[in-house]
Coordinates of C-alpha atoms and ligand atoms in Angstrom, one line a residue:
M175 CA 27.9 72.6 11.7
A176 CA 28.1 68.8 11.9
A177 CA 27.7 66.7 8.7
T178 CA 24.7 65.0 10.0
D179 CA 22.9 68.3 10.7
L180 CA 23.7 69.4 7.2
E181 CA 22.3 66.2 5.8
R182 CA 19.1 66.6 7.9
I183 CA 18.6 70.1 6.6
S184 CA 19.0 69.1 3.0
N185 CA 16.6 66.1 3.4
A186 CA 13.9 68.1 5.2
E187 CA 10.9 69.0 3.2
P188 CA 10.3 72.7 2.6
E189 CA 7.6 74.2 4.7
P190 CA 4.4 74.7 2.5
R191 CA 3.5 78.4 1.9
S192 CA 0.2 79.7 3.3
L193 CA -1.9 81.4 0.6
S194 CA -5.3 83.0 0.9
L195 CA -7.9 82.3 -1.8
G196 CA -9.5 85.0 -3.9
G197 CA -13.0 83.5 -3.7
H198 CA -15.0 80.3 -3.0
V199 CA -13.3 77.3 -4.6
G200 CA -15.4 74.5 -3.1
F201 CA -13.1 72.1 -1.2
D202 CA -14.9 73.1 2.0
S203 CA -17.5 70.5 0.9
L204 CA -15.0 67.7 1.5
P205 CA -16.5 66.8 5.0
D206 CA -19.9 66.6 3.3
Q207 CA -18.5 64.4 0.5
L208 CA -17.1 62.1 3.2
V209 CA -20.4 62.0 5.0
S210 CA -22.4 61.2 1.9
K211 CA -19.9 58.5 0.8
S212 CA -20.0 56.9 4.3
V213 CA -23.8 57.0 4.4
S214 CA -24.1 55.4 1.0
Q215 CA -21.6 52.8 2.0
G216 CA -23.3 52.0 5.3
F217 CA -21.7 51.2 8.6
S218 CA -21.0 48.1 10.5
F219 CA -20.8 47.7 14.3
N220 CA -20.1 44.6 16.2
I221 CA -21.0 44.0 19.8
L222 CA -19.8 41.2 21.9
C223 CA -21.9 40.3 25.0
V224 CA -20.1 38.4 27.7
G225 CA -22.0 37.5 30.9
E226 CA -23.5 34.5 32.7
T227 CA -26.5 32.7 31.2
G228 CA -29.7 34.6 32.0
I229 CA -28.0 37.8 33.1
G230 CA -30.1 39.8 30.7
K231 CA -27.9 40.2 27.6
S232 CA -30.6 39.6 25.0
T233 CA -33.1 41.8 26.9
L234 CA -30.6 44.7 27.0
M235 CA -29.7 44.4 23.3
N236 CA -33.4 44.5 22.5
T237 CA -33.9 47.5 24.8
L238 CA -30.8 49.3 23.4
F239 CA -31.9 49.0 19.7
N240 CA -35.6 49.1 20.5
T241 CA -36.4 45.9 18.5
T242 CA -36.6 42.2 19.1
F243 CA -33.5 40.4 17.9
E244 CA -34.0 36.9 19.2
T245 CA -36.1 35.1 21.8
E246 CA -34.1 31.9 22.0
E247 CA -32.7 31.2 25.5
A248 CA -29.3 29.6 25.9
S249 CA -29.0 26.2 27.5
H250 CA -27.2 26.0 30.9
H251 CA -25.5 22.8 29.9
E252 CA -23.0 23.8 27.3
E253 CA -19.7 21.8 27.6
C254 CA -17.7 24.9 26.8
V255 CA -18.2 28.5 25.9
R256 CA -19.5 29.0 22.3
L257 CA -19.5 32.2 20.4
R258 CA -22.7 32.8 18.4
P259 CA -22.7 35.8 16.0
Q260 CA -25.9 37.1 14.5
T261 CA -26.0 39.9 12.0
Y262 CA -28.9 42.2 11.4
D263 CA -29.5 45.0 8.9
L264 CA -30.9 48.1 10.6
Q265 CA -31.9 51.4 9.2
E266 CA -32.5 54.7 10.9
S267 CA -33.4 57.7 8.7
N268 CA -31.1 57.0 5.7
V269 CA -28.3 55.4 7.7
H270 CA -27.8 51.7 7.2
L271 CA -26.2 49.8 10.1
K272 CA -25.0 46.2 9.7
L273 CA -25.1 45.2 13.4
T274 CA -23.5 42.0 14.6
I275 CA -24.3 40.8 18.1
V276 CA -22.0 38.0 19.3
D277 CA -23.2 36.1 22.3
A278 CA -20.8 34.1 24.5
V279 CA -23.2 31.2 25.0
G280 CA -22.6 29.1 28.1
F281 CA -20.2 31.6 29.8
G282 CA -19.9 30.7 33.5
D283 CA -21.8 27.5 33.2
Q284 CA -18.9 25.0 33.4
I285 CA -17.6 23.5 36.6
N286 CA -14.1 24.2 35.5
K287 CA -13.9 27.8 34.3
D288 CA -10.2 28.0 33.8
D289 CA -10.4 28.2 30.0
S290 CA -13.7 30.0 29.7
Y291 CA -12.0 33.1 28.3
R292 CA -10.1 31.2 25.6
P293 CA -13.0 30.7 23.0
I294 CA -13.7 34.5 23.3
V295 CA -10.1 35.5 22.8
D296 CA -9.8 33.0 19.9
Y297 CA -13.0 34.5 18.3
I298 CA -11.7 38.0 18.5
D299 CA -8.3 37.0 17.1
A300 CA -10.0 35.1 14.3
Q301 CA -11.8 38.3 13.2
F302 CA -8.5 40.2 13.2
E303 CA -6.9 37.4 11.3
N304 CA -9.6 37.5 8.6
Y305 CA -9.1 41.3 8.2
L306 CA -5.3 40.9 8.0
Q307 CA -5.7 38.2 5.4
E308 CA -7.9 40.5 3.4
E309 CA -5.4 43.3 3.7
L310 CA -2.5 41.1 2.6
K311 CA -4.3 39.9 -0.5
I312 CA -3.0 41.1 -3.8
R313 CA -6.6 41.9 -4.9
R314 CA -8.0 43.4 -1.8
S315 CA -11.6 44.4 -1.5
L316 CA -11.6 46.2 1.9
F317 CA -14.3 48.6 0.6
D318 CA -17.1 46.0 0.6
Y319 CA -15.4 43.7 3.1
H320 CA -17.8 42.7 5.9
D321 CA -15.7 43.8 8.9
T322 CA -16.5 41.4 11.7
R323 CA -13.9 42.7 14.2
I324 CA -15.4 43.3 17.6
H325 CA -15.8 47.0 18.3
V326 CA -17.0 46.7 21.9
C327 CA -17.4 44.1 24.5
L328 CA -20.2 44.7 26.9
Y329 CA -19.2 42.8 30.0
F330 CA -22.2 42.0 32.2
I331 CA -21.4 41.9 35.9
T332 CA -23.7 40.0 38.2
P333 CA -25.3 42.4 40.7
T334 CA -24.0 40.6 43.8
G335 CA -23.1 43.8 45.7
H336 CA -19.9 42.2 46.9
S337 CA -17.0 42.1 44.5
L338 CA -16.1 40.9 41.0
K339 CA -15.8 37.2 40.6
S340 CA -12.3 35.9 39.7
L341 CA -13.8 34.6 36.4
D342 CA -14.7 38.3 35.6
L343 CA -11.3 39.6 36.4
V344 CA -9.4 36.9 34.5
T345 CA -11.7 37.2 31.4
M346 CA -11.5 41.0 31.3
K347 CA -7.7 40.9 31.8
K348 CA -7.3 38.5 28.9
L349 CA -9.6 40.7 26.7
D350 CA -8.4 44.2 27.5
S351 CA -5.7 44.4 24.9
K352 CA -7.9 43.0 22.2
V353 CA -11.2 44.8 22.6
N354 CA -12.8 47.9 24.1
I355 CA -14.5 46.7 27.3
I356 CA -17.4 48.5 28.8
P357 CA -18.3 46.9 32.1
I358 CA -22.0 47.0 33.1
I359 CA -23.8 45.9 36.2
A360 CA -26.8 43.9 34.9
K361 CA -30.2 43.7 36.5
A362 CA -29.4 46.8 38.5
D363 CA -33.0 46.9 39.8
T364 CA -32.1 44.0 42.2
I365 CA -29.6 46.1 44.2
S366 CA -30.3 49.0 46.4
K367 CA -29.1 52.5 45.7
S368 CA -26.5 52.7 48.5
E369 CA -25.3 49.2 47.8
L370 CA -24.9 50.0 44.1
H371 CA -22.8 53.1 44.9
K372 CA -20.4 51.0 47.0
F373 CA -20.4 48.2 44.5
K374 CA -19.4 50.5 41.7
I375 CA -16.5 51.9 43.7
K376 CA -15.4 48.3 44.6
I377 CA -15.5 47.1 41.0
M378 CA -13.5 50.1 39.8
G379 CA -11.0 49.6 42.6
E380 CA -10.6 45.9 41.7
L381 CA -10.2 46.6 38.0
V382 CA -7.5 49.2 38.7
S383 CA -5.6 47.0 41.3
N384 CA -5.7 44.1 38.8
G385 CA -4.5 46.2 36.0
V386 CA -7.6 45.7 33.8
Q387 CA -7.8 48.4 31.1
I388 CA -11.4 49.2 30.4
Y389 CA -12.5 51.5 27.6
Q390 CA -12.4 55.2 28.5
F391 CA -14.7 57.5 26.6
P392 CA -12.3 59.9 24.7
T393 CA -11.8 63.3 26.1
D394 CA -9.6 64.8 23.4
D395 CA -12.4 65.9 21.2
E396 CA -13.7 69.2 22.5
A397 CA -17.3 68.6 21.3
V398 CA -17.6 65.5 23.6
A399 CA -14.9 66.0 26.1
E400 CA -17.2 67.3 28.9
I401 CA -19.9 64.7 28.6
N402 CA -17.3 61.9 28.2
T403 CA -15.4 63.0 31.3
V404 CA -18.6 63.0 33.4
M405 CA -19.6 59.6 32.0
N406 CA -16.2 58.0 32.7
A407 CA -16.8 58.7 36.3
H408 CA -20.1 56.8 36.2
L409 CA -18.6 53.5 35.0
P410 CA -19.5 50.8 35.4
F411 CA -23.1 51.6 34.2
A412 CA -25.8 49.9 36.2
V413 CA -28.5 49.0 33.7
V414 CA -32.0 47.6 33.6
G415 CA -33.4 46.0 30.5
S416 CA -37.0 45.6 29.5
T417 CA -39.1 45.6 26.3
E418 CA -42.3 45.7 28.2
E419 CA -44.3 49.0 28.1
V420 CA -45.9 50.2 31.3
K421 CA -48.2 53.2 31.7
V422 CA -46.6 55.8 34.0
G423 CA -48.8 58.9 34.3
N424 CA -50.3 59.2 30.9
K425 CA -47.2 57.9 29.0
L426 CA -46.2 54.4 28.0
V427 CA -42.6 53.8 29.0
R428 CA -40.3 50.8 28.9
A429 CA -40.1 49.5 32.4
R430 CA -40.2 46.6 34.8
Q431 CA -43.3 46.5 36.9
Y432 CA -43.1 45.0 40.5
P433 CA -45.8 44.8 43.1
W434 CA -44.2 47.6 45.0
G435 CA -43.5 49.9 42.0
V436 CA -42.2 50.5 38.5
V437 CA -38.5 50.6 37.4
Q438 CA -38.3 52.8 34.4
V439 CA -35.5 51.8 32.0
E440 CA -35.1 55.3 30.6
N441 CA -35.3 57.2 33.9
E442 CA -31.8 58.3 35.0
N443 CA -32.9 58.2 38.6
H444 CA -33.6 54.5 38.3
C445 CA -30.7 53.2 36.3
D446 CA -27.8 54.1 33.9
F447 CA -29.5 52.7 30.7
V448 CA -29.7 56.1 29.1
K449 CA -26.1 56.9 29.8
L450 CA -25.0 53.6 28.3
R451 CA -27.1 54.2 25.2
E452 CA -25.8 57.7 24.9
M453 CA -22.2 56.7 25.2
L454 CA -22.3 53.5 23.2
I455 CA -24.5 54.5 20.3
R456 CA -25.0 58.3 20.1
V457 CA -21.6 59.7 21.1
N458 CA -18.8 57.1 20.9
M459 CA -19.8 54.5 18.3
E460 CA -17.3 55.9 15.8
D461 CA -14.6 56.2 18.4
L462 CA -15.1 52.5 19.3
R463 CA -14.8 51.6 15.7
E464 CA -11.7 53.7 15.3
Q465 CA -10.0 52.4 18.5
T466 CA -10.6 48.9 17.3
H467 CA -8.8 49.6 14.1
S468 CA -6.0 51.9 15.4
R469 CA -5.3 50.3 18.7
H470 CA -6.4 46.7 19.0
Y471 CA -6.1 45.6 15.4
E472 CA -2.9 47.5 15.0
L473 CA -1.4 45.6 18.0
Y474 CA -2.6 42.2 16.5
R475 CA -1.2 43.1 13.1
R476 CA 2.1 44.2 14.5
C477 CA 2.6 41.1 16.6
K478 CA 1.5 38.9 13.7
L479 CA 3.9 40.5 11.2
E480 CA 6.8 40.5 13.6
E481 CA 6.0 36.8 14.2
M482 CA 6.3 36.3 10.4
G483 CA 9.7 38.0 10.5
F484 CA 8.8 41.5 9.2
Q485 CA 10.3 44.5 10.9
D486 CA 10.4 48.2 10.2
S487 CA 14.1 48.5 10.1
D488 CA 17.1 46.1 10.4
G489 CA 19.9 46.3 12.9
D490 CA 21.7 49.1 11.0
S491 CA 18.5 51.2 10.9
Q492 CA 18.1 50.5 7.2
P493 CA 14.5 51.0 6.1
F494 CA 12.3 48.0 5.9
S495 CA 12.2 46.2 2.6
L496 CA 9.4 43.7 1.9
Q497 CA 11.5 42.0 -0.8
E498 CA 14.5 41.5 1.5
T499 CA 12.4 40.3 4.4
Y500 CA 10.7 37.9 2.1
E501 CA 14.0 36.6 0.7
A502 CA 15.5 36.3 4.2
K503 CA 12.3 34.5 5.4
R504 CA 12.4 32.2 2.4
K505 CA 16.1 31.3 3.0
E506 CA 15.4 30.7 6.6
F507 CA 12.4 28.5 5.7
L508 CA 14.4 26.5 3.1
S509 CA 17.4 25.9 5.5
E510 CA 14.9 24.8 8.2
L511 CA 13.3 22.5 5.7
Q512 CA 16.7 21.1 4.7
R513 CA 17.6 20.6 8.4
K514 CA 14.4 18.8 9.0
E515 CA 14.9 16.6 5.9
E516 CA 18.4 15.7 7.1
E517 CA 17.1 15.0 10.6
M518 CA 14.4 12.7 9.2
R519 CA 16.9 10.9 6.9
Q520 CA 19.2 10.3 9.8
M521 CA 16.3 9.1 11.9
F522 CA 15.4 6.7 9.1
V523 CA 18.9 5.4 8.8
N524 CA 19.1 4.9 12.6
K525 CA 15.8 3.1 12.6
V526 CA 16.9 0.8 9.8
K527 CA 20.1 0.0 11.6
E528 CA 18.2 -0.7 14.8
T529 CA 15.7 -3.0 13.1
E530 CA 18.6 -4.8 11.3
L531 CA 20.3 -5.4 14.7
E532 CA 17.0 -6.6 16.2
L533 CA 16.5 -9.0 13.3
K534 CA 20.0 -10.4 13.6
E535 CA 19.5 -10.9 17.3
K536 CA 16.2 -12.7 16.7
E537 CA 17.9 -14.9 14.0
R538 CA 20.6 -15.8 16.4
E539 CA 18.1 -16.7 19.1
L540 CA 16.2 -18.8 16.7
H541 CA 19.3 -20.6 15.6
E542 CA 20.3 -21.4 19.2
K543 CA 16.8 -22.6 19.9
F544 CA 16.9 -24.8 16.8
E545 CA 20.3 -26.3 17.9
H546 CA 19.0 -26.9 21.3
L547 CA 15.9 -28.7 20.0
K548 CA 18.1 -30.7 17.6
R549 CA 20.3 -31.9 20.5
I550 CA 17.2 -32.8 22.5
H551 CA 15.8 -34.7 19.6
Q552 CA 19.1 -36.6 19.0
E553 CA 19.2 -37.5 22.7
E554 CA 15.6 -38.7 22.6
K555 CA 16.4 -40.7 19.4
R556 CA 19.4 -42.3 21.0
K557 CA 17.4 -43.3 24.1
V558 CA 14.6 -44.8 21.9
E559 CA 17.2 -46.7 19.9
E560 CA 18.7 -48.1 23.1
K561 CA 15.3 -49.1 24.4
R562 CA 14.5 -50.8 21.1
R563 CA 17.7 -52.8 21.2
E564 CA 17.1 -53.8 24.8
L565 CA 13.6 -54.9 23.8
E566 CA 14.9 -56.8 20.9
E567 CA 17.4 -58.6 23.1
E568 CA 14.7 -59.4 25.6
T569 CA 12.5 -60.7 22.8
N570 CA 15.3 -62.9 21.5
A571 CA 16.0 -64.2 25.0
F572 CA 12.4 -64.8 25.5
N573 CA 12.1 -66.6 22.2
C574 CA 15.1 -68.8 23.1
R575 CA 13.6 -69.6 26.4
K576 CA 10.3 -70.3 24.8
A577 CA 11.9 -72.7 22.2
A578 CA 13.7 -74.5 25.1
M579 CA 10.6 -74.8 27.1
E580 CA 8.7 -76.1 24.1
A581 CA 11.4 -78.7 23.4
L582 CA 11.4 -79.8 27.1
Q583 CA 7.6 -80.0 27.0
S584 CA 7.6 -82.2 23.9
Q585 CA 10.2 -84.5 25.4
A586 CA 8.2 -84.8 28.6
L587 CA 5.1 -85.5 26.5
H588 CA 6.9 -88.1 24.5
A589 CA 8.2 -89.7 27.7
T590 CA 4.8 -89.9 29.4
S591 CA 3.2 -91.5 26.2
Q592 CA 5.9 -94.3 26.2
Q593 CA 5.4 -95.3 30.0
P594 CA 1.9 -97.1 29.8
L595 CA 3.0 -99.1 26.8
R596 CA 6.0 -100.4 28.8
K597 CA 3.7 -101.2 31.8
D598 CA 1.4 -103.3 29.5
K599 CA 4.4 -105.1 28.0
D600 CA 5.6 -105.9 31.6
K601 CA 2.2 -107.2 32.7
K602 CA 2.0 -109.5 29.6
N603 CA 5.4 -110.8 30.3
Ligands
LIG260 P1 -29.2 33.7 27.7 O1 -29.2 34.2 26.4 O2 -30.1 32.5 28.0 O3 -27.9 33.5 28.3 O4 -29.9 34.8 28.7 P2 -29.7 36.4 28.6 O5 -28.4 36.8 29.3 O6 -29.8 36.8 27.2 O7 -30.9 36.9 29.5 P3 -32.3 37.3 29.0 O8 -32.3 38.6 28.3 O9 -32.9 36.2 28.2 O10 -33.0 37.5 30.4 C1 -33.2 36.4 31.3 C2 -34.2 36.8 32.3 O11 -33.8 37.9 33.1 C3 -35.6 37.2 31.7 O12 -36.6 36.6 32.5 C4 -35.6 38.7 31.7 O13 -36.9 39.2 31.8 C5 -34.8 39.0 33.0 N1 -34.2 40.3 32.9 C6 -33.6 40.8 31.9 N2 -33.1 42.0 32.2 C7 -33.4 42.2 33.5 C8 -33.2 43.3 34.3 O14 -32.6 44.3 34.0 N3 -33.7 43.2 35.6 C9 -34.3 42.1 36.0 N4 -34.8 42.0 37.3 N5 -34.6 41.0 35.2 C10 -34.1 41.1 34.0
LIG261 MG1 -29.8 35.7 25.4

């Protein structure tokens, strides 16, 4: 026998022995204890409604839970899709249900619908993140934590009778790994029976060919396997919503009344409302909650922890150690920090050098400019000096000429004043 086989045998736990009891002990009450504990704790269920504005989301919610949640209509002019959660406390018999209905307000109203799915995905992730943060806390209080993770997404399909819109396909594809999607054809009273049949087949074909995973009612539990198998074949449910009561025969039933007849919400020949209620609330509510935790949340948690550097075993298949992972991550973080610091310091030094060079260049340019101006100034000064000298010379010459002229003038004056005197003398002689 090989050494590894021997090791495996010695490490294997011994099979527990089966014993029969001599009488009633009482641990058969465990399921009852569980039920009573769950009932006293209450339940939470969170539904996300995605569908165009006015498709009948609020009406269907009111019809499903037989109450009036809200009457406020959404605006058609939202700039982007906005998620609006509203929580209600409901009670039926002694069971308390904290129900949160999240409306994707403004879905399909934007001209550019490329990013319509993003706020929805972000909202679902944010709820997973909140739960993960609570789980990772040292002092956790998951017992009374208000779990807001979305358990089901009711995707309202417009009853066009043609095919799914690309917005529907893209959105469902982005959501299918994060939430249980139940597609429903809304306002099914606006489409004829034969068209509806074809439409359902077309939708399912498109979902399959585009690889969109919708929620399948579980068939592994014997108690519900049969009904769930039948119901899986009816997807997507074609529903009609109404809170109005109309008299049919001698009974008041919820229905939509038209001039040509009455569409009864709870009549299985008229629509699939009863099937939806049965599957969503009465048979599979707990499975939806469980799938959310064990499949969708688990996937989110795994990706998130792997992103953070945690892994179940290292390369040599050593068991995962939180302490070692933490240390490794811390070292990695510190060296990254150091690298960043060094990078920044180098960047700073380079920047200083660059600025210094720039300043020196500027100084040199200024100096050259100054020298140039100085030369111009000296040249100007020399020219002015020359001009002044010339002017001075001209002034001197002028003054000389002026003095000579004045002398000549006085001589001439003197001569003219002497002439009459001489004439008089000549006459007298
Ligand atoms: P917003 O919240 O404004 O986006 O609308 P909504 O999707 O909640 O639709 P809402 O339930 O307010 O219904 C819009 C209109 O559609 C109302 O006039 C409803 O009476 C009507 N309506 C709702 N359900 C159905 C249905 O099953 N069939 C038909 N024909 N009309 C319906
Ligand atoms: Mg509404």
